[in-house]
GROMACS .gro file of C-alpha atoms in nm:
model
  326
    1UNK     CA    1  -0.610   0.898  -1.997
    2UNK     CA    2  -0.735   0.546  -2.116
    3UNK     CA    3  -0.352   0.446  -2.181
    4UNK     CA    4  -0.271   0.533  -1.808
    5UNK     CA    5  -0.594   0.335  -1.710
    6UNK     CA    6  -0.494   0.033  -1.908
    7UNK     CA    7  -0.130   0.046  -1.773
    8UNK     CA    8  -0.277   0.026  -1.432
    9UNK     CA    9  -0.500  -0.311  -1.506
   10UNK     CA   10  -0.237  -0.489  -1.646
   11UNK     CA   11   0.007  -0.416  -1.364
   12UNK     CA   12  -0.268  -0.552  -1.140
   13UNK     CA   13  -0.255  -0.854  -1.317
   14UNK     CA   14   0.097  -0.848  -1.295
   15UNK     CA   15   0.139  -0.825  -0.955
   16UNK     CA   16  -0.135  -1.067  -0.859
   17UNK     CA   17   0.043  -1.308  -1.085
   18UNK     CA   18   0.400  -1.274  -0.946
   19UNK     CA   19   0.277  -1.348  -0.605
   20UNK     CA   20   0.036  -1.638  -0.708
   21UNK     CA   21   0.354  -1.784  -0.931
   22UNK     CA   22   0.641  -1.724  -0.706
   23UNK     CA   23   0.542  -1.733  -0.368
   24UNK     CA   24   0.177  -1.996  -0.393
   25UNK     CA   25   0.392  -2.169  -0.681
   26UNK     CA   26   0.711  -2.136  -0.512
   27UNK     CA   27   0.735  -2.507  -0.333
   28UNK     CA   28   0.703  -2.680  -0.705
   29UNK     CA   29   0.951  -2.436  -0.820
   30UNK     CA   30   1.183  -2.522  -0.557
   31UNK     CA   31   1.147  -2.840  -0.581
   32UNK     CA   32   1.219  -2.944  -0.928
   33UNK     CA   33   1.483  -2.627  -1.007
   34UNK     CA   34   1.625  -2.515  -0.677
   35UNK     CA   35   1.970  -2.424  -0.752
   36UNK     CA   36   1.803  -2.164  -1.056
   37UNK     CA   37   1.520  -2.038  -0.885
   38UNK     CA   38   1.668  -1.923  -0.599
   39UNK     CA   39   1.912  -1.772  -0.740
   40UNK     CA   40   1.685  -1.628  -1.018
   41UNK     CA   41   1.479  -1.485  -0.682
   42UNK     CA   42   1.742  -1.370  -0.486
   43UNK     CA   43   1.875  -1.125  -0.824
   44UNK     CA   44   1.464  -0.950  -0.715
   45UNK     CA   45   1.590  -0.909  -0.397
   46UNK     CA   46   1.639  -0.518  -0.262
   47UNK     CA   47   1.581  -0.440   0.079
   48UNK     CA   48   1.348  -0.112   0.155
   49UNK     CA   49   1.520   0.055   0.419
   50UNK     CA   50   1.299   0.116   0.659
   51UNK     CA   51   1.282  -0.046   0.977
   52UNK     CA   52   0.983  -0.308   0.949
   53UNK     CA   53   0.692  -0.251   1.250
   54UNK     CA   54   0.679  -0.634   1.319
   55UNK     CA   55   0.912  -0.936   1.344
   56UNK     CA   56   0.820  -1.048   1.032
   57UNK     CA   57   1.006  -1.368   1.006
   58UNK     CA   58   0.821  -1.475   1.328
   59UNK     CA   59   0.495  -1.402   1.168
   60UNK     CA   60   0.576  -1.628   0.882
   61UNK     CA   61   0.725  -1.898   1.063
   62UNK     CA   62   0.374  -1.942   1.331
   63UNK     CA   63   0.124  -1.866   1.041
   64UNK     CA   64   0.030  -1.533   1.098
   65UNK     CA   65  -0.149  -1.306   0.843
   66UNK     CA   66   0.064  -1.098   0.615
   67UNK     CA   67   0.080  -0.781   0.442
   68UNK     CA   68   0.254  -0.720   0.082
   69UNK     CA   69   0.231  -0.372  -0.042
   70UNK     CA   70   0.212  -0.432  -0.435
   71UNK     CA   71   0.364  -0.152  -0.682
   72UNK     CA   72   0.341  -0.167  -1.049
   73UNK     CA   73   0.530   0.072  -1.327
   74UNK     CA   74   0.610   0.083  -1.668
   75UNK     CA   75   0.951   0.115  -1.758
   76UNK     CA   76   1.200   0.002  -2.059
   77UNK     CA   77   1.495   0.031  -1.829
   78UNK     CA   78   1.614  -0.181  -1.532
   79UNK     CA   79   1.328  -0.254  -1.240
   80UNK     CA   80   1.636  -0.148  -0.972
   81UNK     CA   81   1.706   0.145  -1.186
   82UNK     CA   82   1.372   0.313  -1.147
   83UNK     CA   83   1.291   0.594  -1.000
   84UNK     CA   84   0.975   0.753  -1.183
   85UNK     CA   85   0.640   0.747  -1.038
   86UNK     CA   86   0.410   0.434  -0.992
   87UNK     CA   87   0.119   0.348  -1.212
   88UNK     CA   88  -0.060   0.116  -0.942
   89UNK     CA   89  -0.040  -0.012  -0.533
   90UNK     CA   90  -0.238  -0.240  -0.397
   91UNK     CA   91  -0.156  -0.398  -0.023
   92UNK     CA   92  -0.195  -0.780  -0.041
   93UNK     CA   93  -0.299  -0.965   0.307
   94UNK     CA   94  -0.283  -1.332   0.342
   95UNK     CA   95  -0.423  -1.483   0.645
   96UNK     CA   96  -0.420  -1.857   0.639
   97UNK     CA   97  -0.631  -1.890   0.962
   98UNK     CA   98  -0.942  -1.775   0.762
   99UNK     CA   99  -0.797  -1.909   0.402
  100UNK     CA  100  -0.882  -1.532   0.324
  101UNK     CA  101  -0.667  -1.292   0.083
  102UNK     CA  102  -0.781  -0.926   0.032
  103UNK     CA  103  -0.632  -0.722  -0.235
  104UNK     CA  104  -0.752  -0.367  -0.157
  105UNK     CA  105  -0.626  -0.086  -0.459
  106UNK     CA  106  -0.475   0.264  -0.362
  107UNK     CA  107  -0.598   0.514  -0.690
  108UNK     CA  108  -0.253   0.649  -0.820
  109UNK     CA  109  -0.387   1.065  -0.774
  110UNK     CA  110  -0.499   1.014  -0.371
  111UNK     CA  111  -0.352   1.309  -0.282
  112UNK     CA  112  -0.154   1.325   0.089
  113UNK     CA  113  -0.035   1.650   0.271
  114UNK     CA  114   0.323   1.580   0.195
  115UNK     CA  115   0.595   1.315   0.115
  116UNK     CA  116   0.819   1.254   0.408
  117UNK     CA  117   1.180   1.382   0.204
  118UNK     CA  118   1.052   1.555  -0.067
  119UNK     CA  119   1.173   1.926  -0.108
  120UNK     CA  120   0.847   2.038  -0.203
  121UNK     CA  121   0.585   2.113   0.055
  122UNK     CA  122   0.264   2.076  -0.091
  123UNK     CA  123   0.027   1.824  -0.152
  124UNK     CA  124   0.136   1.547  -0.390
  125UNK     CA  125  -0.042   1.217  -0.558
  126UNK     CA  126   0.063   0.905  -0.327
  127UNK     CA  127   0.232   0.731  -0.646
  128UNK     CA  128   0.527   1.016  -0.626
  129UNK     CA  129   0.603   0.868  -0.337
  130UNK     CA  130   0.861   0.602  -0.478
  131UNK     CA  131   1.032   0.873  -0.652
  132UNK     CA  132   1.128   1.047  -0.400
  133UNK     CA  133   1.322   0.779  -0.227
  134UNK     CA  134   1.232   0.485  -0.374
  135UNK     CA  135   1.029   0.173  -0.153
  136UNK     CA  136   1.149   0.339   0.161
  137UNK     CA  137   0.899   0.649   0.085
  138UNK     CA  138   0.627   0.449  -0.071
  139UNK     CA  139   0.599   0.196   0.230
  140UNK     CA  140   0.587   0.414   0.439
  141UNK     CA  141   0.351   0.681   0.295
  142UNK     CA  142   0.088   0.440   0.234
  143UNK     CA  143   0.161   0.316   0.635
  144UNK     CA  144   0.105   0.644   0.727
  145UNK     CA  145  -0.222   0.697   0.563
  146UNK     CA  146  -0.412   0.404   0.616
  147UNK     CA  147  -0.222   0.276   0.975
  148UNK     CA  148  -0.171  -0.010   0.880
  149UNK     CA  149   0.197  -0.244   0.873
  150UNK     CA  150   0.347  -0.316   0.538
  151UNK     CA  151   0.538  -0.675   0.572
  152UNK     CA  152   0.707  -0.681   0.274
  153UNK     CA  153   0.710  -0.482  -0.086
  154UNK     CA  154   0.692  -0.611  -0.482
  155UNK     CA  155   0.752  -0.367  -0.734
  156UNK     CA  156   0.646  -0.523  -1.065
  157UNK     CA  157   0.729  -0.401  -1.401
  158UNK     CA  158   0.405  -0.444  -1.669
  159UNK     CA  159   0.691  -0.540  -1.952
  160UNK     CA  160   0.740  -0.889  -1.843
  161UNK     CA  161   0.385  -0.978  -1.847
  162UNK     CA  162   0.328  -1.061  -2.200
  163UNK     CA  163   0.688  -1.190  -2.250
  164UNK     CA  164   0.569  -1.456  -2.009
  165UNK     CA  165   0.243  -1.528  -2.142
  166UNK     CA  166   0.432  -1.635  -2.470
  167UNK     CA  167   0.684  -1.821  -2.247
  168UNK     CA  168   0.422  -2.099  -2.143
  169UNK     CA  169   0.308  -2.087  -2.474
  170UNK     CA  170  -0.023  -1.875  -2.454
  171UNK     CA  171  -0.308  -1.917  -2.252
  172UNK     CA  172  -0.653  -2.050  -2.253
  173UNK     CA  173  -0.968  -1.872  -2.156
  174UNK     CA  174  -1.315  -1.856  -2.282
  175UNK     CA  175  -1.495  -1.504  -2.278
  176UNK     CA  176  -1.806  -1.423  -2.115
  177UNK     CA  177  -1.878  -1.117  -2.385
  178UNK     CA  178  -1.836  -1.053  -2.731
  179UNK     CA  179  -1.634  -0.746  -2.815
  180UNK     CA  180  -1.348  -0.626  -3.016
  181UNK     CA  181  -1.045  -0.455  -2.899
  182UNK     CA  182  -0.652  -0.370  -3.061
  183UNK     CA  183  -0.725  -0.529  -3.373
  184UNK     CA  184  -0.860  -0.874  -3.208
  185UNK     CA  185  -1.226  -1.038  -3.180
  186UNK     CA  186  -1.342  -1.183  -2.870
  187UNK     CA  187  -1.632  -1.433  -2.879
  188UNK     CA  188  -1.831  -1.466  -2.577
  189UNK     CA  189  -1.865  -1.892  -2.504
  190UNK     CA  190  -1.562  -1.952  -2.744
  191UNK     CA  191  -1.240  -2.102  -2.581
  192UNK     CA  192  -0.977  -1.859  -2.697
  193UNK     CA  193  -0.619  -1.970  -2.701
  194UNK     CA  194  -0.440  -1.610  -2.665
  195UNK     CA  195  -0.075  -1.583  -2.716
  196UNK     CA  196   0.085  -1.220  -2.481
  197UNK     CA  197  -0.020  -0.971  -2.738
  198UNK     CA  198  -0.420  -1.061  -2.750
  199UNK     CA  199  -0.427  -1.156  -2.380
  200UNK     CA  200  -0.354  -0.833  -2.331
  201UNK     CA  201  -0.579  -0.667  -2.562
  202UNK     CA  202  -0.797  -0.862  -2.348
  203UNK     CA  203  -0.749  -0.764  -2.022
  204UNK     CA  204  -0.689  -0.440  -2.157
  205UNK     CA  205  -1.015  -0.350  -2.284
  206UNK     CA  206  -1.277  -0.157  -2.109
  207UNK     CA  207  -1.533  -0.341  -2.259
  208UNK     CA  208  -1.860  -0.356  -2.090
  209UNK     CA  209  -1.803  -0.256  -1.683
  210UNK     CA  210  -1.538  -0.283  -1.434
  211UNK     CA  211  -1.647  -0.604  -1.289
  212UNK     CA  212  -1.678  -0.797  -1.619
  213UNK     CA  213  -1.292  -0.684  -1.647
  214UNK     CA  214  -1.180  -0.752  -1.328
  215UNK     CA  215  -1.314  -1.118  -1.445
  216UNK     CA  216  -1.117  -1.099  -1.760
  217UNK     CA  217  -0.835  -1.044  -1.529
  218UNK     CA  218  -0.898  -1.303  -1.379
  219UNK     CA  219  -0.972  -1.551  -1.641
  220UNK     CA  220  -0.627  -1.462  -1.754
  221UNK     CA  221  -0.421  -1.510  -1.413
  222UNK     CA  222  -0.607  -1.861  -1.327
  223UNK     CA  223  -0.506  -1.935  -1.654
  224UNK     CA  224  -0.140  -1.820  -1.661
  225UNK     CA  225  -0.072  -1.990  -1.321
  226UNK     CA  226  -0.246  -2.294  -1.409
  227UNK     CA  227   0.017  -2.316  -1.710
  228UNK     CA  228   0.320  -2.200  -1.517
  229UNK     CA  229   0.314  -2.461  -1.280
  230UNK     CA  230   0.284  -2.781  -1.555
  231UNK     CA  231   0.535  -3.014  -1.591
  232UNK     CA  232   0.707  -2.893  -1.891
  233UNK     CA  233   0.704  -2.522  -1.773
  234UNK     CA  234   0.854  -2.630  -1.443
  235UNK     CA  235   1.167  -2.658  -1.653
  236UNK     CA  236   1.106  -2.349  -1.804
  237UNK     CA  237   1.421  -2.158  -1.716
  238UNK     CA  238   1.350  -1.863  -1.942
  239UNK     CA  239   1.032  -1.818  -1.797
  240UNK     CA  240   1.131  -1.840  -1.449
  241UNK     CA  241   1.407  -1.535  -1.581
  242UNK     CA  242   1.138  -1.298  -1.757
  243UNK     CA  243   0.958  -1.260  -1.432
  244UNK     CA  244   1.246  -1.193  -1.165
  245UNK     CA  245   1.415  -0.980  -1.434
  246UNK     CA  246   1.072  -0.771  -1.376
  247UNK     CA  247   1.080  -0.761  -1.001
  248UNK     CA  248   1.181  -0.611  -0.703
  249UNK     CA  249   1.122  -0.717  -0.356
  250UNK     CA  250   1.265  -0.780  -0.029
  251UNK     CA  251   1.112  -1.099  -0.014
  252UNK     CA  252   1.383  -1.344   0.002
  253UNK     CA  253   1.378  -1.675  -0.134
  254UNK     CA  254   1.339  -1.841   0.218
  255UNK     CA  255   1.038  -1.673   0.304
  256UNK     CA  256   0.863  -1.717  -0.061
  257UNK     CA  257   0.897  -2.095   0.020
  258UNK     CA  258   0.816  -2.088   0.397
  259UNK     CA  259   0.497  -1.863   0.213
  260UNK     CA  260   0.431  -2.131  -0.037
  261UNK     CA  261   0.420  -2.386   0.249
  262UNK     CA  262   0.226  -2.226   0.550
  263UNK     CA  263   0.008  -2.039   0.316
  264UNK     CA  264  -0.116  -2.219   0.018
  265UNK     CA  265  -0.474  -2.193   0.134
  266UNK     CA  266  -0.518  -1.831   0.126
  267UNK     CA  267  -0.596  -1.838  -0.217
  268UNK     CA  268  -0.962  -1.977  -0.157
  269UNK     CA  269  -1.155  -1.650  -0.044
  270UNK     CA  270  -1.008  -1.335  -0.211
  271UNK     CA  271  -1.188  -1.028  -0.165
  272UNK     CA  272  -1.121  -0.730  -0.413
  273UNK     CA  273  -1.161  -0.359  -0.282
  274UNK     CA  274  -1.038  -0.016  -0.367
  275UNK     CA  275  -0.993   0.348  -0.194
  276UNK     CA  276  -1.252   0.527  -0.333
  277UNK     CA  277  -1.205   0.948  -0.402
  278UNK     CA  278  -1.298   1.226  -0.557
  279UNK     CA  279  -1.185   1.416  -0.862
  280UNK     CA  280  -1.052   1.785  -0.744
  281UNK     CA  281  -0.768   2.011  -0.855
  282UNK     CA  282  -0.552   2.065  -0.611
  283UNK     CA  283  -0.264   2.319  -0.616
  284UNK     CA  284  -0.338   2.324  -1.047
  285UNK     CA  285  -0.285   1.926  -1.015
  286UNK     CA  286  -0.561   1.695  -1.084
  287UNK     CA  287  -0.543   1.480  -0.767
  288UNK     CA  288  -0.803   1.263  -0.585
  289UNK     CA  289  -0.946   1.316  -0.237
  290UNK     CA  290  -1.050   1.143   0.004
  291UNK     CA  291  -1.295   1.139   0.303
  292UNK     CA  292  -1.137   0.988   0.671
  293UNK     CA  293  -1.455   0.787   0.701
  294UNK     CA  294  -1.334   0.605   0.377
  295UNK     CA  295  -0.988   0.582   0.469
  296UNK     CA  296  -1.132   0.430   0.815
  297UNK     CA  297  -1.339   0.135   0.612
  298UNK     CA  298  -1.048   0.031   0.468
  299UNK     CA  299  -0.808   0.022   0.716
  300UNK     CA  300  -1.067  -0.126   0.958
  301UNK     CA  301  -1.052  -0.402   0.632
  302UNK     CA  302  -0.712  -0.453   0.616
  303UNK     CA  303  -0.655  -0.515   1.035
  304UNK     CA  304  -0.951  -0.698   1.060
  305UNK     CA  305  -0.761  -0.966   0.801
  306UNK     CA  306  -0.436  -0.940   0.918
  307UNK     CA  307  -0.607  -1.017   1.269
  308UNK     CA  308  -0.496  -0.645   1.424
  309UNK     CA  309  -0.713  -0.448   1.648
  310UNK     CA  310  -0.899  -0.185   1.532
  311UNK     CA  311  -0.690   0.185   1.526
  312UNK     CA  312  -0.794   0.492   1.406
  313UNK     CA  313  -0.671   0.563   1.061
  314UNK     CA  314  -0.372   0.772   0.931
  315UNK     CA  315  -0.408   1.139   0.891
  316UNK     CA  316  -0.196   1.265   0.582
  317UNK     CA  317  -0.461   1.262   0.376
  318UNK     CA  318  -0.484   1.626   0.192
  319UNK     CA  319  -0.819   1.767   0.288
  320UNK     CA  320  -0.979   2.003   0.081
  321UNK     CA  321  -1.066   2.328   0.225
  322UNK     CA  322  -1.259   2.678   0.166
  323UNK     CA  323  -0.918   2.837   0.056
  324UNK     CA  324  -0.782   2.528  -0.126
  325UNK     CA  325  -0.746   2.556  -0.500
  326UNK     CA  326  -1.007   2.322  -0.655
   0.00000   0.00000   0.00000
């Protein structure tokens, strides 16, 4: 249970950091390595299948606000090989009228009344979506139950974050607690220079609360991105590999730097938020549900930053009733 919980901070951390690094990052990256960059990007590059709800390239090219639905898993084969579960989604939005991002978490377990292609026709956990048919399932699952457009899709493996880490040659961050966790000691004031393996025993930890981790988290991406985008790591070519080797999107390198260019002020509010449920068993499966008023909040959230009108939310959500099995 705390392994799984881990696993899904760090691949928050690693998504975050692949779309603060190659898409807010990706003009100084294309300028000083073009040639290897894009074609370093364009080896991520999958399409989803599905037949977007908007024009997206018009949205990028007049500024518009953005959606990025954000999957993490944990895998020692290929990214484009995968086809297990996920361990975390998040939908991104960027809207550079506002300078606002929002980064709003889905819980793995919300459980939804089916998956569209599955064989099986009860209730399943939302992150068995991508196995069934791989981004084409997930995107639009998640559309369906919140109403709300998915622009594009990054599915991030959690291997590469370390790996990378150690490819800038550590990071620097100075904790705001004292604690110990997998084998190293933490000092709360101290500037810590953390090489991949005790940055993420770091981030790792559940130390203290949620919101003192979520700033360890932090602490550690600032950092990270701060270092990626120095001179010397600018030429970092084996960097610039570990993180497309651990990502798939349909993102192509065009848009990443029309993104990096019409968007680089998004960055300055970012609001965190998270679909909250409820523990319940449902069909002998631990699963989470949720109530439509919650579902409502944060879809109302999402539209209201990607400038939409408000619509009533999805309805796949599995509701629990009096002859349910919980």
């Amino acid at each position: 249970m705390h392994n799984n919980r881990r696993k899904k901070h760090t691949l928050r951390i690693l998504s975050m950091w692949f779309v603060l690094l190659f898409i807010l990052g990706g003009a100084a990256f294309g300028v000083t390595r073009y040639r290897s960059v894009k074609s370093a990007v364009n080896s991520s590059f999958a399409p989803s299948g599905i037949i977007k709800q908007r024009d997206v390239n018009s949205e990028l090219k007049n500024k518009k606000p953005i959606s990025i639905l954000l999957m993490g898993i944990d895998t020692d084969s290929s990214v484009k090989n995968y086809q297990g579960n996920t361990n975390s989604m998040m939908i991104l939005t960027l809207n550079p009228d506002t300078q606002k991002s929002t980064i709003t978490s889905i819980p793995r377990d919300i459980a939804v009344k089916k998956i569209n292609g599955s064989n099986n026709d009860k209730a399943a956990t939302i992150s068995s979506a991508y196995s069934v048919n791989g981004t084409r399932t997930a995107i639009t699952t998640v559309e369906k139950l919140l109403n709300v457009p998915v622009d594009f899709y990054a599915l991030v493996n959690m291997g590469g974050m370390s790996k990378a880490i150690n490819e800038v040659g550590g990071v620097d961050v100075t904790p705001e607690t004292s604690f110990s966790f997998g084998g190293y000691t933490f000092t709360k004031g101290v500037k810590t220079h953390m090489n991949g393996n005790k940055a993420m025993a770091y981030v790792r930890s559940h130390a203290n609360d949620d919101t003192t981790r979520q700033g360890r988290q932090r602490q550690v991406l600032t950092s990270l991105v701060s270092q990626s985008k120095s001179i010397s790591t600018l030429f970092n070519q084996d960097l610039i590999d570990s993180v497309t080797d651990q990502v798939q999107t349909d993102l192509t390198f065009d848009q990443m730097t029309t993104l990096a260019k019409n968007y680089s002020s998004v960055g300055k509010t970012t609001t965190d938020d998270s679909l909250k449920g409820t523990a319940a068993e449902v069909n002998g499966q631990s699963m989470e549900t949720v109530k439509n008023s919650e579902l409502q909040r944060v879809t109302d959230s999402i539209r209201d930053n990607l400038g939409l009108e408000k619509a009533t939310t999805g309805n796949i959500e599995y509701v629990v009733t009096s002859n349910a099995n919980y």
